[in-house]
Amino acid sequence: MRLRESGMPEEEYWESLFNVESILDRLGIDGKTRDVAELGCGYGTFTLPVARRISGVIETFDIEQTMVDRTVQRAQEAGLSNMRAEVRDVLAEGFPGEPSTKDACLLFNILHGEEPERLLAHAARVVHPDGHVLVIHWRYDPATPRGPSMEIRPRPEQIIERAQRTEMLRFVTPVLDLPPWHYGLRFIRTAG
């Protein structure tokens, strides 16, 4: 699954665009969170901080070998042993392993792809009932320094509607403002 307009800038610049710790705080990722799946590790910008916070393992997947390699390298340098990274096309193959086993699934800056509802359904299937699918995306604002074009950039209400159409996800919080450039959404997996 290659995403439209998803080229990655240089690592240092990319990481300057997020207040990672604040975002993770607002999304409720902490030591009570056990196992997590992540789609799109990139440079490990969120992967490593999540690994430091959770009590289980984060399994992350990216279509780009260079991104997986960089994330693995950074995890090794940080001495993190609770992170697994793999090249995988989740849209085509789904998440590996048993369904309904993760506490959370992270879909960060990825729902501008051509099949967002399908990605949301894959994410819902990987988390257990009452588990969370956590989303962040670029604000619907052309002034953001990055992000996909406005024509394909989803508004929060579009993502909420798509998640509800999966019939597996329920929106549970107000839209979160995640300065400087993002918004966040929390969904709970229903029993269905």
JSON list of N, CA, C and O in Angstrom, two decimals, residues 23-70:
[
{"chain": "A", "resi": 23, "resn": "ILE", "atom": "N", "xyz": [1.29, 14.35, 22.59]},
{"chain": "A", "resi": 23, "resn": "ILE", "atom": "CA", "xyz": [0.33, 13.58, 21.79]},
{"chain": "A", "resi": 23, "resn": "ILE", "atom": "C", "xyz": [0.03, 12.25, 22.47]},
{"chain": "A", "resi": 23, "resn": "ILE", "atom": "O", "xyz": [-1.13, 11.85, 22.61]},
{"chain": "A", "resi": 24, "resn": "LEU", "atom": "N", "xyz": [1.06, 11.55, 22.91]},
{"chain": "A", "resi": 24, "resn": "LEU", "atom": "CA", "xyz": [0.86, 10.25, 23.56]},
{"chain": "A", "resi": 24, "resn": "LEU", "atom": "C", "xyz": [0.10, 10.41, 24.88]},
{"chain": "A", "resi": 24, "resn": "LEU", "atom": "O", "xyz": [-0.75, 9.58, 25.21]},
{"chain": "A", "resi": 25, "resn": "ASP", "atom": "N", "xyz": [0.39, 11.48, 25.62]},
{"chain": "A", "resi": 25, "resn": "ASP", "atom": "CA", "xyz": [-0.36, 11.76, 26.84]},
{"chain": "A", "resi": 25, "resn": "ASP", "atom": "C", "xyz": [-1.84, 11.94, 26.53]},
{"chain": "A", "resi": 25, "resn": "ASP", "atom": "O", "xyz": [-2.70, 11.35, 27.19]},
{"chain": "A", "resi": 26, "resn": "ARG", "atom": "N", "xyz": [-2.14, 12.77, 25.55]},
{"chain": "A", "resi": 26, "resn": "ARG", "atom": "CA", "xyz": [-3.54, 13.08, 25.21]},
{"chain": "A", "resi": 26, "resn": "ARG", "atom": "C", "xyz": [-4.28, 11.85, 24.71]},
{"chain": "A", "resi": 26, "resn": "ARG", "atom": "O", "xyz": [-5.48, 11.72, 24.92]},
{"chain": "A", "resi": 27, "resn": "LEU", "atom": "N", "xyz": [-3.56, 10.94, 24.05]},
{"chain": "A", "resi": 27, "resn": "LEU", "atom": "CA", "xyz": [-4.20, 9.72, 23.54]},
{"chain": "A", "resi": 27, "resn": "LEU", "atom": "C", "xyz": [-4.32, 8.63, 24.61]},
{"chain": "A", "resi": 27, "resn": "LEU", "atom": "O", "xyz": [-4.95, 7.61, 24.40]},
{"chain": "A", "resi": 28, "resn": "GLY", "atom": "N", "xyz": [-3.68, 8.85, 25.76]},
{"chain": "A", "resi": 28, "resn": "GLY", "atom": "CA", "xyz": [-3.80, 7.90, 26.87]},
{"chain": "A", "resi": 28, "resn": "GLY", "atom": "C", "xyz": [-2.89, 6.69, 26.76]},
{"chain": "A", "resi": 28, "resn": "GLY", "atom": "O", "xyz": [-3.19, 5.64, 27.32]},
{"chain": "A", "resi": 29, "resn": "ILE", "atom": "N", "xyz": [-1.76, 6.83, 26.11]},
{"chain": "A", "resi": 29, "resn": "ILE", "atom": "CA", "xyz": [-0.82, 5.71, 25.99]},
{"chain": "A", "resi": 29, "resn": "ILE", "atom": "C", "xyz": [0.14, 5.79, 27.18]},
{"chain": "A", "resi": 29, "resn": "ILE", "atom": "O", "xyz": [0.93, 6.72, 27.30]},
{"chain": "A", "resi": 30, "resn": "ASP", "atom": "N", "xyz": [0.04, 4.76, 28.04]},
{"chain": "A", "resi": 30, "resn": "ASP", "atom": "CA", "xyz": [0.85, 4.75, 29.26]},
{"chain": "A", "resi": 30, "resn": "ASP", "atom": "C", "xyz": [1.15, 3.31, 29.67]},
{"chain": "A", "resi": 30, "resn": "ASP", "atom": "O", "xyz": [0.92, 2.38, 28.89]},
{"chain": "A", "resi": 31, "resn": "GLY", "atom": "N", "xyz": [1.63, 3.13, 30.87]},
{"chain": "A", "resi": 31, "resn": "GLY", "atom": "CA", "xyz": [2.03, 1.82, 31.37]},
{"chain": "A", "resi": 31, "resn": "GLY", "atom": "C", "xyz": [0.88, 0.83, 31.51]},
{"chain": "A", "resi": 31, "resn": "GLY", "atom": "O", "xyz": [1.12, -0.37, 31.61]},
{"chain": "A", "resi": 32, "resn": "LYS", "atom": "N", "xyz": [-0.36, 1.31, 31.51]},
{"chain": "A", "resi": 32, "resn": "LYS", "atom": "CA", "xyz": [-1.51, 0.40, 31.54]},
{"chain": "A", "resi": 32, "resn": "LYS", "atom": "C", "xyz": [-1.75, -0.22, 30.17]},
{"chain": "A", "resi": 32, "resn": "LYS", "atom": "O", "xyz": [-2.45, -1.21, 30.06]},
{"chain": "A", "resi": 33, "resn": "THR", "atom": "N", "xyz": [-1.18, 0.38, 29.14]},
{"chain": "A", "resi": 33, "resn": "THR", "atom": "CA", "xyz": [-1.30, -0.14, 27.78]},
{"chain": "A", "resi": 33, "resn": "THR", "atom": "C", "xyz": [-0.31, -1.27, 27.61]},
{"chain": "A", "resi": 33, "resn": "THR", "atom": "O", "xyz": [0.88, -1.10, 27.91]},
{"chain": "A", "resi": 34, "resn": "ARG", "atom": "N", "xyz": [-0.81, -2.40, 27.17]},
{"chain": "A", "resi": 34, "resn": "ARG", "atom": "CA", "xyz": [0.09, -3.54, 26.98]},
{"chain": "A", "resi": 34, "resn": "ARG", "atom": "C", "xyz": [0.53, -3.58, 25.51]},
{"chain": "A", "resi": 34, "resn": "ARG", "atom": "O", "xyz": [1.36, -2.79, 25.11]},
{"chain": "A", "resi": 35, "resn": "ASP", "atom": "N", "xyz": [0.02, -4.48, 24.75]},
{"chain": "A", "resi": 35, "resn": "ASP", "atom": "CA", "xyz": [0.49, -4.68, 23.37]},
{"chain": "A", "resi": 35, "resn": "ASP", "atom": "C", "xyz": [-0.18, -3.73, 22.39]},
{"chain": "A", "resi": 35, "resn": "ASP", "atom": "O", "xyz": [-1.39, -3.49, 22.46]},
{"chain": "A", "resi": 36, "resn": "VAL", "atom": "N", "xyz": [0.64, -3.22, 21.45]},
{"chain": "A", "resi": 36, "resn": "VAL", "atom": "CA", "xyz": [0.20, -2.20, 20.50]},
{"chain": "A", "resi": 36, "resn": "VAL", "atom": "C", "xyz": [0.65, -2.60, 19.10]},
{"chain": "A", "resi": 36, "resn": "VAL", "atom": "O", "xyz": [1.75, -3.12, 18.92]},
{"chain": "A", "resi": 37, "resn": "ALA", "atom": "N", "xyz": [-0.21, -2.32, 18.11]},
{"chain": "A", "resi": 37, "resn": "ALA", "atom": "CA", "xyz": [0.16, -2.44, 16.70]},
{"chain": "A", "resi": 37, "resn": "ALA", "atom": "C", "xyz": [0.22, -1.02, 16.14]},
{"chain": "A", "resi": 37, "resn": "ALA", "atom": "O", "xyz": [-0.57, -0.15, 16.53]},
{"chain": "A", "resi": 38, "resn": "GLU", "atom": "N", "xyz": [1.16, -0.81, 15.23]},
{"chain": "A", "resi": 38, "resn": "GLU", "atom": "CA", "xyz": [1.32, 0.50, 14.60]},
{"chain": "A", "resi": 38, "resn": "GLU", "atom": "C", "xyz": [1.46, 0.30, 13.10]},
{"chain": "A", "resi": 38, "resn": "GLU", "atom": "O", "xyz": [2.25, -0.52, 12.66]},
{"chain": "A", "resi": 39, "resn": "LEU", "atom": "N", "xyz": [0.73, 1.08, 12.35]},
{"chain": "A", "resi": 39, "resn": "LEU", "atom": "CA", "xyz": [0.85, 1.04, 10.90]},
{"chain": "A", "resi": 39, "resn": "LEU", "atom": "C", "xyz": [1.62, 2.27, 10.43]},
{"chain": "A", "resi": 39, "resn": "LEU", "atom": "O", "xyz": [1.17, 3.39, 10.64]},
{"chain": "A", "resi": 40, "resn": "GLY", "atom": "N", "xyz": [2.78, 2.03, 9.85]},
{"chain": "A", "resi": 40, "resn": "GLY", "atom": "CA", "xyz": [3.59, 3.12, 9.34]},
{"chain": "A", "resi": 40, "resn": "GLY", "atom": "C", "xyz": [4.56, 3.65, 10.38]},
{"chain": "A", "resi": 40, "resn": "GLY", "atom": "O", "xyz": [4.35, 4.70, 10.97]},
{"chain": "A", "resi": 41, "resn": "CYS", "atom": "N", "xyz": [5.68, 2.94, 10.60]},
{"chain": "A", "resi": 41, "resn": "CYS", "atom": "CA", "xyz": [6.63, 3.36, 11.64]},
{"chain": "A", "resi": 41, "resn": "CYS", "atom": "C", "xyz": [7.43, 4.58, 11.24]},
{"chain": "A", "resi": 41, "resn": "CYS", "atom": "O", "xyz": [7.91, 5.31, 12.11]},
{"chain": "A", "resi": 42, "resn": "GLY", "atom": "N", "xyz": [7.59, 4.82, 9.94]},
{"chain": "A", "resi": 42, "resn": "GLY", "atom": "CA", "xyz": [8.44, 5.93, 9.54]},
{"chain": "A", "resi": 42, "resn": "GLY", "atom": "C", "xyz": [9.81, 5.79, 10.17]},
{"chain": "A", "resi": 42, "resn": "GLY", "atom": "O", "xyz": [10.41, 4.72, 10.13]},
{"chain": "A", "resi": 43, "resn": "TYR", "atom": "N", "xyz": [10.31, 6.85, 10.76]},
{"chain": "A", "resi": 43, "resn": "TYR", "atom": "CA", "xyz": [11.63, 6.83, 11.40]},
{"chain": "A", "resi": 43, "resn": "TYR", "atom": "C", "xyz": [11.59, 6.29, 12.83]},
{"chain": "A", "resi": 43, "resn": "TYR", "atom": "O", "xyz": [12.59, 6.32, 13.53]},
{"chain": "A", "resi": 44, "resn": "GLY", "atom": "N", "xyz": [10.42, 5.86, 13.28]},
{"chain": "A", "resi": 44, "resn": "GLY", "atom": "CA", "xyz": [10.27, 5.44, 14.67]},
{"chain": "A", "resi": 44, "resn": "GLY", "atom": "C", "xyz": [9.92, 6.60, 15.58]},
{"chain": "A", "resi": 44, "resn": "GLY", "atom": "O", "xyz": [10.03, 6.50, 16.80]},
{"chain": "A", "resi": 45, "resn": "THR", "atom": "N", "xyz": [9.47, 7.70, 15.01]},
{"chain": "A", "resi": 45, "resn": "THR", "atom": "CA", "xyz": [9.16, 8.92, 15.74]},
{"chain": "A", "resi": 45, "resn": "THR", "atom": "C", "xyz": [8.22, 8.66, 16.91]},
{"chain": "A", "resi": 45, "resn": "THR", "atom": "O", "xyz": [8.43, 9.18, 18.01]},
{"chain": "A", "resi": 46, "resn": "PHE", "atom": "N", "xyz": [7.20, 7.85, 16.68]},
{"chain": "A", "resi": 46, "resn": "PHE", "atom": "CA", "xyz": [6.27, 7.49, 17.75]},
{"chain": "A", "resi": 46, "resn": "PHE", "atom": "C", "xyz": [6.57, 6.10, 18.30]},
{"chain": "A", "resi": 46, "resn": "PHE", "atom": "O", "xyz": [6.30, 5.83, 19.47]},
{"chain": "A", "resi": 47, "resn": "THR", "atom": "N", "xyz": [7.11, 5.23, 17.49]},
{"chain": "A", "resi": 47, "resn": "THR", "atom": "CA", "xyz": [7.36, 3.85, 17.89]},
{"chain": "A", "resi": 47, "resn": "THR", "atom": "C", "xyz": [8.20, 3.77, 19.16]},
{"chain": "A", "resi": 47, "resn": "THR", "atom": "O", "xyz": [7.84, 3.05, 20.11]},
{"chain": "A", "resi": 48, "resn": "LEU", "atom": "N", "xyz": [9.32, 4.45, 19.17]},
{"chain": "A", "resi": 48, "resn": "LEU", "atom": "CA", "xyz": [10.22, 4.37, 20.32]},
{"chain": "A", "resi": 48, "resn": "LEU", "atom": "C", "xyz": [9.61, 4.95, 21.59]},
{"chain": "A", "resi": 48, "resn": "LEU", "atom": "O", "xyz": [9.65, 4.30, 22.64]},
{"chain": "A", "resi": 49, "resn": "PRO", "atom": "N", "xyz": [9.02, 6.15, 21.55]},
{"chain": "A", "resi": 49, "resn": "PRO", "atom": "CA", "xyz": [8.38, 6.65, 22.77]},
{"chain": "A", "resi": 49, "resn": "PRO", "atom": "C", "xyz": [7.24, 5.76, 23.26]},
{"chain": "A", "resi": 49, "resn": "PRO", "atom": "O", "xyz": [7.06, 5.60, 24.48]},
{"chain": "A", "resi": 50, "resn": "VAL", "atom": "N", "xyz": [6.49, 5.16, 22.35]},
{"chain": "A", "resi": 50, "resn": "VAL", "atom": "CA", "xyz": [5.43, 4.24, 22.76]},
{"chain": "A", "resi": 50, "resn": "VAL", "atom": "C", "xyz": [6.06, 3.03, 23.45]},
{"chain": "A", "resi": 50, "resn": "VAL", "atom": "O", "xyz": [5.60, 2.60, 24.51]},
{"chain": "A", "resi": 51, "resn": "ALA", "atom": "N", "xyz": [7.12, 2.48, 22.87]},
{"chain": "A", "resi": 51, "resn": "ALA", "atom": "CA", "xyz": [7.79, 1.32, 23.47]},
{"chain": "A", "resi": 51, "resn": "ALA", "atom": "C", "xyz": [8.26, 1.63, 24.90]},
{"chain": "A", "resi": 51, "resn": "ALA", "atom": "O", "xyz": [8.19, 0.77, 25.78]},
{"chain": "A", "resi": 52, "resn": "ARG", "atom": "N", "xyz": [8.71, 2.85, 25.13]},
{"chain": "A", "resi": 52, "resn": "ARG", "atom": "CA", "xyz": [9.18, 3.24, 26.46]},
{"chain": "A", "resi": 52, "resn": "ARG", "atom": "C", "xyz": [8.02, 3.33, 27.47]},
{"chain": "A", "resi": 52, "resn": "ARG", "atom": "O", "xyz": [8.23, 3.16, 28.66]},
{"chain": "A", "resi": 53, "resn": "ARG", "atom": "N", "xyz": [6.82, 3.61, 26.99]},
{"chain": "A", "resi": 53, "resn": "ARG", "atom": "CA", "xyz": [5.68, 3.84, 27.88]},
{"chain": "A", "resi": 53, "resn": "ARG", "atom": "C", "xyz": [4.88, 2.59, 28.21]},
{"chain": "A", "resi": 53, "resn": "ARG", "atom": "O", "xyz": [4.31, 2.51, 29.29]},
{"chain": "A", "resi": 54, "resn": "ILE", "atom": "N", "xyz": [4.76, 1.67, 27.27]},
{"chain": "A", "resi": 54, "resn": "ILE", "atom": "CA", "xyz": [3.82, 0.56, 27.44]},
{"chain": "A", "resi": 54, "resn": "ILE", "atom": "C", "xyz": [4.43, -0.58, 28.24]},
{"chain": "A", "resi": 54, "resn": "ILE", "atom": "O", "xyz": [5.65, -0.67, 28.39]},
{"chain": "A", "resi": 55, "resn": "SER", "atom": "N", "xyz": [3.57, -1.46, 28.73]},
{"chain": "A", "resi": 55, "resn": "SER", "atom": "CA", "xyz": [4.04, -2.60, 29.51]},
{"chain": "A", "resi": 55, "resn": "SER", "atom": "C", "xyz": [4.20, -3.86, 28.66]},
{"chain": "A", "resi": 55, "resn": "SER", "atom": "O", "xyz": [4.68, -4.87, 29.17]},
{"chain": "A", "resi": 56, "resn": "GLY", "atom": "N", "xyz": [3.84, -3.80, 27.39]},
{"chain": "A", "resi": 56, "resn": "GLY", "atom": "CA", "xyz": [3.95, -4.95, 26.50]},
{"chain": "A", "resi": 56, "resn": "GLY", "atom": "C", "xyz": [4.89, -4.67, 25.34]},
{"chain": "A", "resi": 56, "resn": "GLY", "atom": "O", "xyz": [5.93, -4.03, 25.51]},
{"chain": "A", "resi": 57, "resn": "VAL", "atom": "N", "xyz": [4.48, -5.12, 24.16]},
{"chain": "A", "resi": 57, "resn": "VAL", "atom": "CA", "xyz": [5.31, -5.02, 22.95]},
{"chain": "A", "resi": 57, "resn": "VAL", "atom": "C", "xyz": [4.57, -4.18, 21.92]},
{"chain": "A", "resi": 57, "resn": "VAL", "atom": "O", "xyz": [3.36, -4.31, 21.75]},
{"chain": "A", "resi": 58, "resn": "ILE", "atom": "N", "xyz": [5.32, -3.34, 21.21]},
{"chain": "A", "resi": 58, "resn": "ILE", "atom": "CA", "xyz": [4.76, -2.64, 20.06]},
{"chain": "A", "resi": 58, "resn": "ILE", "atom": "C", "xyz": [5.26, -3.35, 18.80]},
{"chain": "A", "resi": 58, "resn": "ILE", "atom": "O", "xyz": [6.46, -3.57, 18.64]},
{"chain": "A", "resi": 59, "resn": "GLU", "atom": "N", "xyz": [4.32, -3.75, 17.97]},
{"chain": "A", "resi": 59, "resn": "GLU", "atom": "CA", "xyz": [4.64, -4.33, 16.66]},
{"chain": "A", "resi": 59, "resn": "GLU", "atom": "C", "xyz": [4.30, -3.28, 15.63]},
{"chain": "A", "resi": 59, "resn": "GLU", "atom": "O", "xyz": [3.17, -2.81, 15.55]},
{"chain": "A", "resi": 60, "resn": "THR", "atom": "N", "xyz": [5.30, -2.91, 14.82]},
{"chain": "A", "resi": 60, "resn": "THR", "atom": "CA", "xyz": [5.11, -1.84, 13.85]},
{"chain": "A", "resi": 60, "resn": "THR", "atom": "C", "xyz": [5.38, -2.36, 12.45]},
{"chain": "A", "resi": 60, "resn": "THR", "atom": "O", "xyz": [6.23, -3.22, 12.25]},
{"chain": "A", "resi": 61, "resn": "PHE", "atom": "N", "xyz": [4.65, -1.80, 11.50]},
{"chain": "A", "resi": 61, "resn": "PHE", "atom": "CA", "xyz": [4.71, -2.27, 10.11]},
{"chain": "A", "resi": 61, "resn": "PHE", "atom": "C", "xyz": [4.80, -1.08, 9.17]},
{"chain": "A", "resi": 61, "resn": "PHE", "atom": "O", "xyz": [4.13, -0.07, 9.37]},
{"chain": "A", "resi": 62, "resn": "ASP", "atom": "N", "xyz": [5.65, -1.22, 8.18]},
{"chain": "A", "resi": 62, "resn": "ASP", "atom": "CA", "xyz": [5.82, -0.18, 7.17]},
{"chain": "A", "resi": 62, "resn": "ASP", "atom": "C", "xyz": [6.08, -0.86, 5.84]},
{"chain": "A", "resi": 62, "resn": "ASP", "atom": "O", "xyz": [6.64, -1.97, 5.81]},
{"chain": "A", "resi": 63, "resn": "ILE", "atom": "N", "xyz": [5.72, -0.22, 4.78]},
{"chain": "A", "resi": 63, "resn": "ILE", "atom": "CA", "xyz": [5.93, -0.78, 3.45]},
{"chain": "A", "resi": 63, "resn": "ILE", "atom": "C", "xyz": [7.36, -0.52, 2.96]},
{"chain": "A", "resi": 63, "resn": "ILE", "atom": "O", "xyz": [7.84, -1.16, 2.04]},
{"chain": "A", "resi": 64, "resn": "GLU", "atom": "N", "xyz": [8.06, 0.41, 3.60]},
{"chain": "A", "resi": 64, "resn": "GLU", "atom": "CA", "xyz": [9.40, 0.80, 3.19]},
{"chain": "A", "resi": 64, "resn": "GLU", "atom": "C", "xyz": [10.46, 0.12, 4.05]},
{"chain": "A", "resi": 64, "resn": "GLU", "atom": "O", "xyz": [10.52, 0.36, 5.26]},
{"chain": "A", "resi": 65, "resn": "GLN", "atom": "N", "xyz": [11.32, -0.66, 3.42]},
{"chain": "A", "resi": 65, "resn": "GLN", "atom": "CA", "xyz": [12.40, -1.33, 4.15]},
{"chain": "A", "resi": 65, "resn": "GLN", "atom": "C", "xyz": [13.31, -0.34, 4.86]},
{"chain": "A", "resi": 65, "resn": "GLN", "atom": "O", "xyz": [13.74, -0.58, 5.99]},
{"chain": "A", "resi": 66, "resn": "THR", "atom": "N", "xyz": [13.59, 0.80, 4.22]},
{"chain": "A", "resi": 66, "resn": "THR", "atom": "CA", "xyz": [14.48, 1.79, 4.85]},
{"chain": "A", "resi": 66, "resn": "THR", "atom": "C", "xyz": [13.88, 2.34, 6.15]},
{"chain": "A", "resi": 66, "resn": "THR", "atom": "O", "xyz": [14.61, 2.61, 7.11]},
{"chain": "A", "resi": 67, "resn": "MET", "atom": "N", "xyz": [12.57, 2.48, 6.20]},
{"chain": "A", "resi": 67, "resn": "MET", "atom": "CA", "xyz": [11.92, 2.98, 7.42]},
{"chain": "A", "resi": 67, "resn": "MET", "atom": "C", "xyz": [12.00, 1.92, 8.53]},
{"chain": "A", "resi": 67, "resn": "MET", "atom": "O", "xyz": [12.29, 2.25, 9.68]},
{"chain": "A", "resi": 68, "resn": "VAL", "atom": "N", "xyz": [11.75, 0.68, 8.17]},
{"chain": "A", "resi": 68, "resn": "VAL", "atom": "CA", "xyz": [11.85, -0.41, 9.15]},
{"chain": "A", "resi": 68, "resn": "VAL", "atom": "C", "xyz": [13.28, -0.51, 9.67]},
{"chain": "A", "resi": 68, "resn": "VAL", "atom": "O", "xyz": [13.51, -0.60, 10.88]},
{"chain": "A", "resi": 69, "resn": "ASP", "atom": "N", "xyz": [14.25, -0.46, 8.77]},
{"chain": "A", "resi": 69, "resn": "ASP", "atom": "CA", "xyz": [15.65, -0.55, 9.17]},
{"chain": "A", "resi": 69, "resn": "ASP", "atom": "C", "xyz": [16.04, 0.59, 10.12]},
{"chain": "A", "resi": 69, "resn": "ASP", "atom": "O", "xyz": [16.72, 0.37, 11.13]},
{"chain": "A", "resi": 70, "resn": "ARG", "atom": "N", "xyz": [15.59, 1.80, 9.82]},
{"chain": "A", "resi": 70, "resn": "ARG", "atom": "CA", "xyz": [15.92, 2.94, 10.67]},
{"chain": "A", "resi": 70, "resn": "ARG", "atom": "C", "xyz": [15.28, 2.81, 12.05]},
{"chain": "A", "resi": 70, "resn": "ARG", "atom": "O", "xyz": [15.90, 3.08, 13.09]}
]
